[in-house]
Amino acid sequence: MGFSESPLGVPNLTIGPFDGPQWPHIAPRGTYVTVATLMGTVVILASFMNGMVILVSVRYKRLRSPLNYILVNLAMADLMVTFFGSTISFSNNINGYFTLGQTMCQFEGFMVSLTGIVGLWSLAILAFERYIIICKPMGDFRFQQRHAVWGCLFTWIWALVWTMPPLLGWSSYVPEGLRTSCGPNWYTGGSNNNSYVVALLVTCFMMPLSLIVFSYVSLLVVLRAAAQQQKECQTTQRAEREVTRMVVVMVMAFLICWLPYTTFALVVAVDKDIVIHPTLASMPSYFSKTATVYNPIIYVFMNKQFRTCLLSTLCCGRVSEDEVTSSTSSTRSRTEATTLSEGGGGGGNRITPA
């Protein structure tokens, strides 16, 4: 038994987060079982979906265009979140505490934060790449392999810059909520923790969200103008409606994933006396981990070209190469109908989800 602070409303006299089951001190055992079930489901679905994205991208050369590099980067980041975050959280919730010790808590918090931010910024880079190709702010710019590689490298370097500080003394990685996973310390307050939390929210939430909104709004403006010029063209009108729906889905999914985390962190940073139940305090972390499931659905599987290649792989080639090629041609034809000229990287002007 040990004494601890209780910023989240936890009784002062509890078993340490690395010493034994936290039930019933933190939450009922049923809560841990429920979370373990959720994390187990996320591990299975995320591993399959993101693994298929990488497998299909390797198998089909036509999917290796520069604009698809960031999708593979996103899938890799989501797989790492699943391995270092969801899998460990699944195991810990079964046992009811963080079984791997304090050092692994630091490592898990760092890796989940690193790969989570890589995934988050990958969404922003994906949106910005579309903006560059479709809206052409730099004129007749051809998006090439080196640009895609630099975009992927940026996500990892930027994430590393903002996830290393807790290991070096600016804030820390600590057990979260139910004490079965670890993350940045936004619980205990203090200038050291609060300053880091604010910096993290600005650089790894507000900035990518602003870039996503700017890029997709600009894309919609261009597409709306093309649709106005071709009011009689049903293909153009349909493309505009599809892209509008997809943009709304993308932005909403981003907010559902990350807004709870930012809201909780800001509230705790502003009001140091607030009491949040540990179960509720754990929710933002689990919301962010579920993104590894719906990211590939939204950004990859809803793209006809990727979907056809995926079906061909799952059906052991019974979906013919002609059908795959046909889907690629169909995508390009629909795009050309909007009078958006062909971009770099093979189908780079694509306005469909991927």
Short mmCIF file of C-alpha atoms in Angstrom, two decimals:
data_model
loop_
_atom_site.label_atom_id
_atom_site.label_comp_id
_atom_site.label_asym_id
_atom_site.label_seq_id
_atom_site.Cartn_x
_atom_site.Cartn_y
_atom_site.Cartn_z
CA MET A 1 0.00 0.00 0.00
CA GLY A 2 1.18 3.56 -0.61
CA PHE A 3 0.06 7.13 -0.31
CA SER A 4 -0.52 9.24 -3.45
CA GLU A 5 -1.89 12.53 -4.66
CA SER A 6 -5.50 12.48 -5.82
CA PRO A 7 -5.97 15.12 -8.57
CA LEU A 8 -8.45 12.80 -10.26
CA GLY A 9 -10.53 12.01 -7.20
CA VAL A 10 -8.71 8.77 -6.34
CA PRO A 11 -8.61 7.84 -2.63
CA ASN A 12 -5.28 8.78 -1.06
CA LEU A 13 -4.62 5.26 0.20
CA THR A 14 -4.19 2.98 -2.81
CA ILE A 15 -1.94 0.27 -4.20
CA GLY A 16 0.77 1.80 -6.41
CA PRO A 17 0.11 1.71 -10.17
CA PHE A 18 2.95 -0.80 -10.68
CA ASP A 19 2.30 -2.93 -7.59
CA GLY A 20 -1.02 -4.69 -8.11
CA PRO A 21 -4.64 -4.52 -9.30
CA GLN A 22 -6.20 -1.08 -8.96
CA TRP A 23 -9.73 -2.38 -8.44
CA PRO A 24 -11.79 -1.47 -6.49
CA HIS A 25 -9.76 1.60 -5.43
CA ILE A 26 -9.78 3.26 -8.86
CA ALA A 27 -12.77 1.62 -10.57
CA PRO A 28 -14.75 -1.66 -10.43
CA ARG A 29 -13.17 -4.71 -12.01
CA GLY A 30 -15.91 -4.71 -14.66
CA THR A 31 -14.57 -1.39 -15.95
CA TYR A 32 -11.15 -2.91 -16.56
CA VAL A 33 -12.70 -5.92 -18.30
CA THR A 34 -14.74 -3.62 -20.55
CA VAL A 35 -11.68 -1.57 -21.49
CA ALA A 36 -9.66 -4.76 -22.10
CA THR A 37 -12.41 -5.96 -24.46
CA LEU A 38 -12.37 -2.64 -26.32
CA MET A 39 -8.58 -2.66 -26.64
CA GLY A 40 -8.57 -6.30 -27.75
CA THR A 41 -11.04 -5.46 -30.50
CA VAL A 42 -8.94 -2.46 -31.56
CA VAL A 43 -5.78 -4.61 -31.69
CA ILE A 44 -7.41 -7.18 -33.99
CA LEU A 45 -9.09 -4.71 -36.35
CA ALA A 46 -6.26 -2.18 -36.50
CA SER A 47 -3.61 -4.86 -37.09
CA PHE A 48 -5.60 -6.38 -39.95
CA MET A 49 -6.62 -3.13 -41.63
CA ASN A 50 -3.29 -1.31 -41.45
CA GLY A 51 -1.41 -4.49 -42.28
CA MET A 52 -3.52 -4.86 -45.43
CA VAL A 53 -2.80 -1.27 -46.43
CA ILE A 54 0.93 -1.94 -46.32
CA LEU A 55 0.62 -5.35 -48.00
CA VAL A 56 -1.52 -4.03 -50.85
CA SER A 57 0.78 -1.03 -51.36
CA VAL A 58 3.78 -3.35 -51.65
CA ARG A 59 1.99 -5.76 -53.99
CA TYR A 60 0.57 -3.27 -56.50
CA LYS A 61 3.02 -0.90 -58.16
CA ARG A 62 0.23 1.42 -59.27
CA LEU A 63 -0.41 2.25 -55.61
CA ARG A 64 3.16 3.37 -55.01
CA SER A 65 2.65 6.87 -56.34
CA PRO A 66 4.28 9.65 -54.26
CA LEU A 67 0.89 10.82 -52.98
CA ASN A 68 0.27 7.37 -51.48
CA TYR A 69 3.51 7.38 -49.48
CA ILE A 70 1.85 9.32 -46.70
CA LEU A 71 -0.94 6.72 -46.51
CA VAL A 72 1.64 3.99 -45.92
CA ASN A 73 3.33 6.26 -43.37
CA LEU A 74 -0.04 6.65 -41.61
CA ALA A 75 -0.61 2.89 -41.64
CA MET A 76 2.85 2.24 -40.19
CA ALA A 77 2.27 4.78 -37.41
CA ASP A 78 -1.13 3.26 -36.63
CA LEU A 79 0.40 -0.22 -36.45
CA MET A 80 3.00 1.03 -33.99
CA VAL A 81 0.32 2.71 -31.85
CA THR A 82 -1.50 -0.63 -31.85
CA PHE A 83 1.60 -2.58 -30.87
CA PHE A 84 3.01 -0.21 -28.25
CA GLY A 85 -0.29 1.20 -27.01
CA SER A 86 -3.41 -0.88 -27.53
CA THR A 87 -1.71 -4.26 -27.01
CA ILE A 88 -0.03 -3.20 -23.77
CA SER A 89 -3.23 -1.53 -22.60
CA PHE A 90 -5.16 -4.74 -23.33
CA SER A 91 -2.75 -6.81 -21.24
CA ASN A 92 -2.64 -4.30 -18.38
CA ASN A 93 -6.42 -3.97 -18.16
CA ILE A 94 -6.76 -7.73 -17.88
CA ASN A 95 -4.42 -7.58 -14.89
CA GLY A 96 -5.83 -4.31 -13.57
CA TYR A 97 -2.54 -2.39 -13.34
CA PHE A 98 0.60 -1.49 -15.29
CA THR A 99 2.45 -4.78 -15.06
CA LEU A 100 5.63 -3.77 -16.91
CA GLY A 101 7.06 -1.34 -14.36
CA GLN A 102 7.94 2.35 -14.32
CA THR A 103 10.66 2.24 -16.98
CA MET A 104 8.35 0.59 -19.50
CA CYS A 105 5.66 3.10 -18.53
CA GLN A 106 7.98 5.89 -19.69
CA PHE A 107 8.81 3.98 -22.87
CA GLU A 108 5.17 3.19 -23.64
CA GLY A 109 4.10 6.78 -23.05
CA PHE A 110 6.87 8.02 -25.33
CA MET A 111 6.21 5.53 -28.15
CA VAL A 112 2.45 5.99 -28.14
CA SER A 113 2.84 9.78 -28.14
CA LEU A 114 5.48 9.63 -30.89
CA THR A 115 3.56 7.37 -33.25
CA GLY A 116 0.23 9.02 -32.42
CA ILE A 117 1.58 12.43 -33.40
CA VAL A 118 3.13 10.94 -36.56
CA GLY A 119 -0.30 9.65 -37.52
CA LEU A 120 -1.94 12.94 -36.66
CA TRP A 121 0.53 14.99 -38.71
CA SER A 122 0.29 12.45 -41.55
CA LEU A 123 -3.37 13.43 -41.90
CA ALA A 124 -2.35 17.08 -42.09
CA ILE A 125 0.39 16.41 -44.67
CA LEU A 126 -2.08 14.34 -46.70
CA ALA A 127 -4.52 17.26 -46.76
CA PHE A 128 -1.76 19.73 -47.68
CA GLU A 129 -0.51 17.51 -50.51
CA ARG A 130 -4.01 17.45 -51.99
CA TYR A 131 -4.18 21.23 -51.67
CA ILE A 132 -0.89 21.66 -53.54
CA ILE A 133 -1.83 19.27 -56.35
CA ILE A 134 -5.44 20.33 -56.88
CA CYS A 135 -5.39 24.04 -56.03
CA LYS A 136 -1.95 24.58 -57.60
CA PRO A 137 -0.77 27.49 -55.39
CA MET A 138 2.73 26.98 -56.85
CA GLY A 139 1.64 26.81 -60.47
CA ASP A 140 2.41 23.74 -62.55
CA PHE A 141 4.15 21.94 -59.69
CA ARG A 142 4.80 18.21 -60.08
CA PHE A 143 4.68 16.27 -56.84
CA GLN A 144 7.55 13.78 -56.94
CA GLN A 145 9.03 11.00 -54.83
CA ARG A 146 11.47 13.25 -52.98
CA HIS A 147 8.63 15.55 -51.89
CA ALA A 148 6.70 12.56 -50.52
CA VAL A 149 9.76 11.27 -48.64
CA TRP A 150 10.38 14.69 -47.09
CA GLY A 151 6.74 14.88 -46.04
CA CYS A 152 7.00 11.52 -44.26
CA LEU A 153 10.33 12.45 -42.64
CA PHE A 154 8.83 15.69 -41.36
CA THR A 155 6.11 13.82 -39.46
CA TRP A 156 8.69 11.69 -37.61
CA ILE A 157 11.15 14.49 -36.90
CA TRP A 158 8.43 16.87 -35.69
CA ALA A 159 6.89 14.19 -33.48
CA LEU A 160 10.29 13.32 -32.02
CA VAL A 161 10.98 16.98 -31.19
CA TRP A 162 7.78 17.21 -29.12
CA THR A 163 7.82 13.80 -27.45
CA MET A 164 11.43 13.77 -26.21
CA PRO A 165 11.07 16.62 -23.63
CA PRO A 166 9.21 14.51 -21.00
CA LEU A 167 12.15 12.09 -21.05
CA LEU A 168 14.50 15.01 -20.45
CA GLY A 169 12.65 16.67 -17.58
CA TRP A 170 10.05 18.93 -19.21
CA SER A 171 6.92 17.25 -17.81
CA SER A 172 6.90 13.42 -17.68
CA TYR A 173 5.11 10.27 -18.80
CA VAL A 174 2.90 8.85 -16.04
CA PRO A 175 0.14 6.23 -15.59
CA GLU A 176 -3.16 7.61 -16.88
CA GLY A 177 -6.63 7.38 -15.36
CA LEU A 178 -7.17 3.69 -14.72
CA ARG A 179 -3.37 3.31 -14.41
CA THR A 180 -3.15 0.72 -17.17
CA SER A 181 -1.54 2.96 -19.81
CA CYS A 182 0.90 5.86 -19.72
CA GLY A 183 0.99 9.27 -21.36
CA PRO A 184 2.00 12.92 -20.88
CA ASN A 185 1.35 14.23 -17.38
CA TRP A 186 -1.58 16.60 -17.79
CA TYR A 187 -3.08 15.52 -14.45
CA THR A 188 -1.01 17.04 -11.66
CA GLY A 189 -0.66 20.63 -12.85
CA GLY A 190 2.26 22.91 -12.10
CA SER A 191 4.08 25.24 -14.48
CA ASN A 192 6.41 22.49 -15.73
CA ASN A 193 3.56 20.19 -16.79
CA ASN A 194 1.15 22.90 -17.91
CA SER A 195 3.66 24.66 -20.14
CA TYR A 196 4.48 21.40 -21.91
CA VAL A 197 0.80 20.49 -22.33
CA VAL A 198 0.03 23.88 -23.88
CA ALA A 199 3.04 23.63 -26.22
CA LEU A 200 1.99 20.12 -27.24
CA LEU A 201 -1.59 21.19 -27.94
CA VAL A 202 -0.47 24.10 -30.11
CA THR A 203 2.16 22.21 -32.13
CA CYS A 204 0.48 18.82 -32.38
CA PHE A 205 -3.24 19.65 -32.41
CA MET A 206 -4.02 23.24 -33.36
CA MET A 207 -1.39 23.44 -36.10
CA PRO A 208 -2.31 20.19 -37.94
CA LEU A 209 -6.03 20.87 -37.48
CA SER A 210 -5.62 24.37 -38.97
CA LEU A 211 -3.68 22.93 -41.91
CA ILE A 212 -6.35 20.28 -42.50
CA VAL A 213 -9.21 22.79 -42.41
CA PHE A 214 -7.37 25.29 -44.64
CA SER A 215 -6.41 22.63 -47.21
CA TYR A 216 -9.83 21.01 -47.49
CA VAL A 217 -11.74 24.30 -47.53
CA SER A 218 -9.46 25.50 -50.35
CA LEU A 219 -10.02 22.22 -52.19
CA LEU A 220 -13.78 22.57 -51.86
CA VAL A 221 -13.67 26.13 -53.17
CA VAL A 222 -11.80 25.01 -56.29
CA LEU A 223 -14.11 22.06 -56.81
CA ARG A 224 -17.20 24.24 -56.30
CA ALA A 225 -15.91 26.65 -58.95
CA ALA A 226 -15.39 23.76 -61.39
CA ALA A 227 -18.88 22.47 -60.66
CA GLN A 228 -20.39 25.92 -61.31
CA GLN A 229 -18.69 26.00 -64.70
CA GLN A 230 -20.16 22.61 -65.58
CA LYS A 231 -23.65 22.78 -64.09
CA GLU A 232 -24.99 20.35 -66.66
CA CYS A 233 -22.33 17.73 -65.94
CA GLN A 234 -23.72 15.20 -63.46
CA THR A 235 -20.28 13.65 -62.96
CA THR A 236 -18.87 16.97 -61.74
CA GLN A 237 -21.83 17.61 -59.46
CA ARG A 238 -21.57 14.10 -58.01
CA ALA A 239 -17.82 14.51 -57.45
CA GLU A 240 -18.44 17.75 -55.56
CA ARG A 241 -21.01 16.12 -53.29
CA GLU A 242 -18.77 13.12 -52.62
CA VAL A 243 -15.77 15.24 -51.74
CA THR A 244 -17.87 17.51 -49.52
CA ARG A 245 -19.15 14.51 -47.57
CA MET A 246 -15.67 13.05 -47.30
CA VAL A 247 -14.18 16.31 -46.03
CA VAL A 248 -16.85 16.51 -43.32
CA VAL A 249 -16.17 12.90 -42.32
CA MET A 250 -12.40 13.46 -42.20
CA VAL A 251 -12.59 16.58 -40.05
CA MET A 252 -15.19 15.07 -37.71
CA ALA A 253 -13.14 11.89 -37.28
CA PHE A 254 -10.08 13.99 -36.45
CA LEU A 255 -12.01 15.96 -33.84
CA ILE A 256 -13.64 12.87 -32.31
CA CYS A 257 -10.21 11.32 -31.91
CA TRP A 258 -8.27 14.26 -30.50
CA LEU A 259 -10.72 16.84 -29.13
CA PRO A 260 -11.42 14.91 -25.88
CA TYR A 261 -7.70 14.75 -25.15
CA THR A 262 -7.15 18.44 -25.74
CA THR A 263 -10.29 19.44 -23.82
CA PHE A 264 -9.37 17.41 -20.75
CA ALA A 265 -5.77 18.60 -20.79
CA LEU A 266 -6.77 22.26 -21.08
CA VAL A 267 -9.43 22.01 -18.38
CA VAL A 268 -7.01 20.41 -15.92
CA ALA A 269 -4.29 22.91 -16.82
CA VAL A 270 -6.64 25.86 -16.26
CA ASP A 271 -8.48 24.58 -13.19
CA LYS A 272 -6.06 22.79 -10.88
CA ASP A 273 -8.81 22.06 -8.34
CA ILE A 274 -11.08 20.17 -10.71
CA VAL A 275 -11.82 16.53 -9.83
CA ILE A 276 -12.15 14.06 -12.71
CA HIS A 277 -13.03 10.41 -12.17
CA PRO A 278 -10.19 8.08 -13.28
CA THR A 279 -12.45 6.20 -15.71
CA LEU A 280 -13.41 9.45 -17.41
CA ALA A 281 -9.80 10.61 -17.39
CA SER A 282 -8.80 7.46 -19.31
CA MET A 283 -11.30 8.03 -22.12
CA PRO A 284 -9.20 10.49 -24.19
CA SER A 285 -6.38 7.96 -24.45
CA TYR A 286 -8.75 5.23 -25.63
CA PHE A 287 -10.47 7.57 -28.09
CA SER A 288 -7.10 8.33 -29.70
CA LYS A 289 -6.22 4.62 -29.96
CA THR A 290 -9.46 3.83 -31.81
CA ALA A 291 -8.26 6.12 -34.62
CA THR A 292 -6.03 3.24 -35.75
CA VAL A 293 -9.21 1.44 -36.84
CA TYR A 294 -11.13 4.16 -38.66
CA ASN A 295 -8.13 5.93 -40.25
CA PRO A 296 -7.60 3.17 -42.85
CA ILE A 297 -11.36 2.94 -43.45
CA ILE A 298 -11.72 6.65 -44.17
CA TYR A 299 -8.45 7.42 -45.90
CA VAL A 300 -7.74 4.19 -47.77
CA PHE A 301 -10.54 1.65 -48.05
CA MET A 302 -13.05 4.26 -49.25
CA ASN A 303 -10.77 4.91 -52.22
CA LYS A 304 -11.96 2.77 -55.13
CA GLN A 305 -8.47 2.04 -56.46
CA PHE A 306 -7.18 0.86 -53.08
CA ARG A 307 -10.40 -1.04 -52.43
CA THR A 308 -10.20 -2.95 -55.70
CA CYS A 309 -6.58 -3.93 -55.07
CA LEU A 310 -7.55 -5.01 -51.56
CA LEU A 311 -10.38 -7.20 -52.86
CA SER A 312 -8.01 -8.75 -55.40
CA THR A 313 -5.61 -9.63 -52.57
CA LEU A 314 -8.30 -11.01 -50.28
CA CYS A 315 -9.87 -13.01 -53.13
CA CYS A 316 -6.48 -14.48 -54.11
CA GLY A 317 -6.46 -12.73 -57.46
CA ARG A 318 -10.03 -13.53 -58.51
CA VAL A 319 -10.53 -9.79 -59.01
CA SER A 320 -8.68 -9.38 -62.28
CA GLU A 321 -5.93 -6.92 -63.11
CA ASP A 322 -8.26 -5.47 -65.77
CA GLU A 323 -10.75 -4.54 -63.06
CA VAL A 324 -7.99 -2.92 -61.02
CA THR A 325 -6.81 -0.95 -64.05
CA SER A 326 -10.42 -0.07 -64.88
CA SER A 327 -10.92 1.38 -61.40
CA THR A 328 -7.82 3.53 -61.84
CA SER A 329 -9.04 4.79 -65.21
CA SER A 330 -12.50 5.47 -63.79
CA THR A 331 -11.02 7.52 -60.97
CA ARG A 332 -8.94 9.59 -63.39
CA SER A 333 -11.84 10.11 -65.79
CA ARG A 334 -14.09 11.40 -63.03
CA THR A 335 -11.38 13.76 -61.86
CA GLU A 336 -10.76 15.08 -65.35
CA ALA A 337 -14.48 15.81 -65.60
CA THR A 338 -13.99 18.49 -62.95
CA THR A 339 -11.47 20.28 -65.24
CA LEU A 340 -8.70 19.77 -62.68
CA SER A 341 -5.57 19.06 -64.72
CA GLU A 342 -3.40 15.97 -64.10
CA GLY A 343 -0.95 16.42 -61.21
CA GLY A 344 2.42 14.80 -60.57
CA GLY A 345 3.03 11.34 -59.20
CA GLY A 346 0.56 9.35 -61.30
CA GLY A 347 -3.02 10.27 -60.54
CA GLY A 348 -1.80 12.96 -58.15
CA ASN A 349 -4.82 15.16 -58.68
CA ARG A 350 -7.13 12.55 -57.21
CA ILE A 351 -10.01 14.11 -55.31
CA THR A 352 -11.32 10.83 -53.96
CA PRO A 353 -10.60 9.93 -50.34
CA ALA A 354 -7.02 8.66 -50.57
#
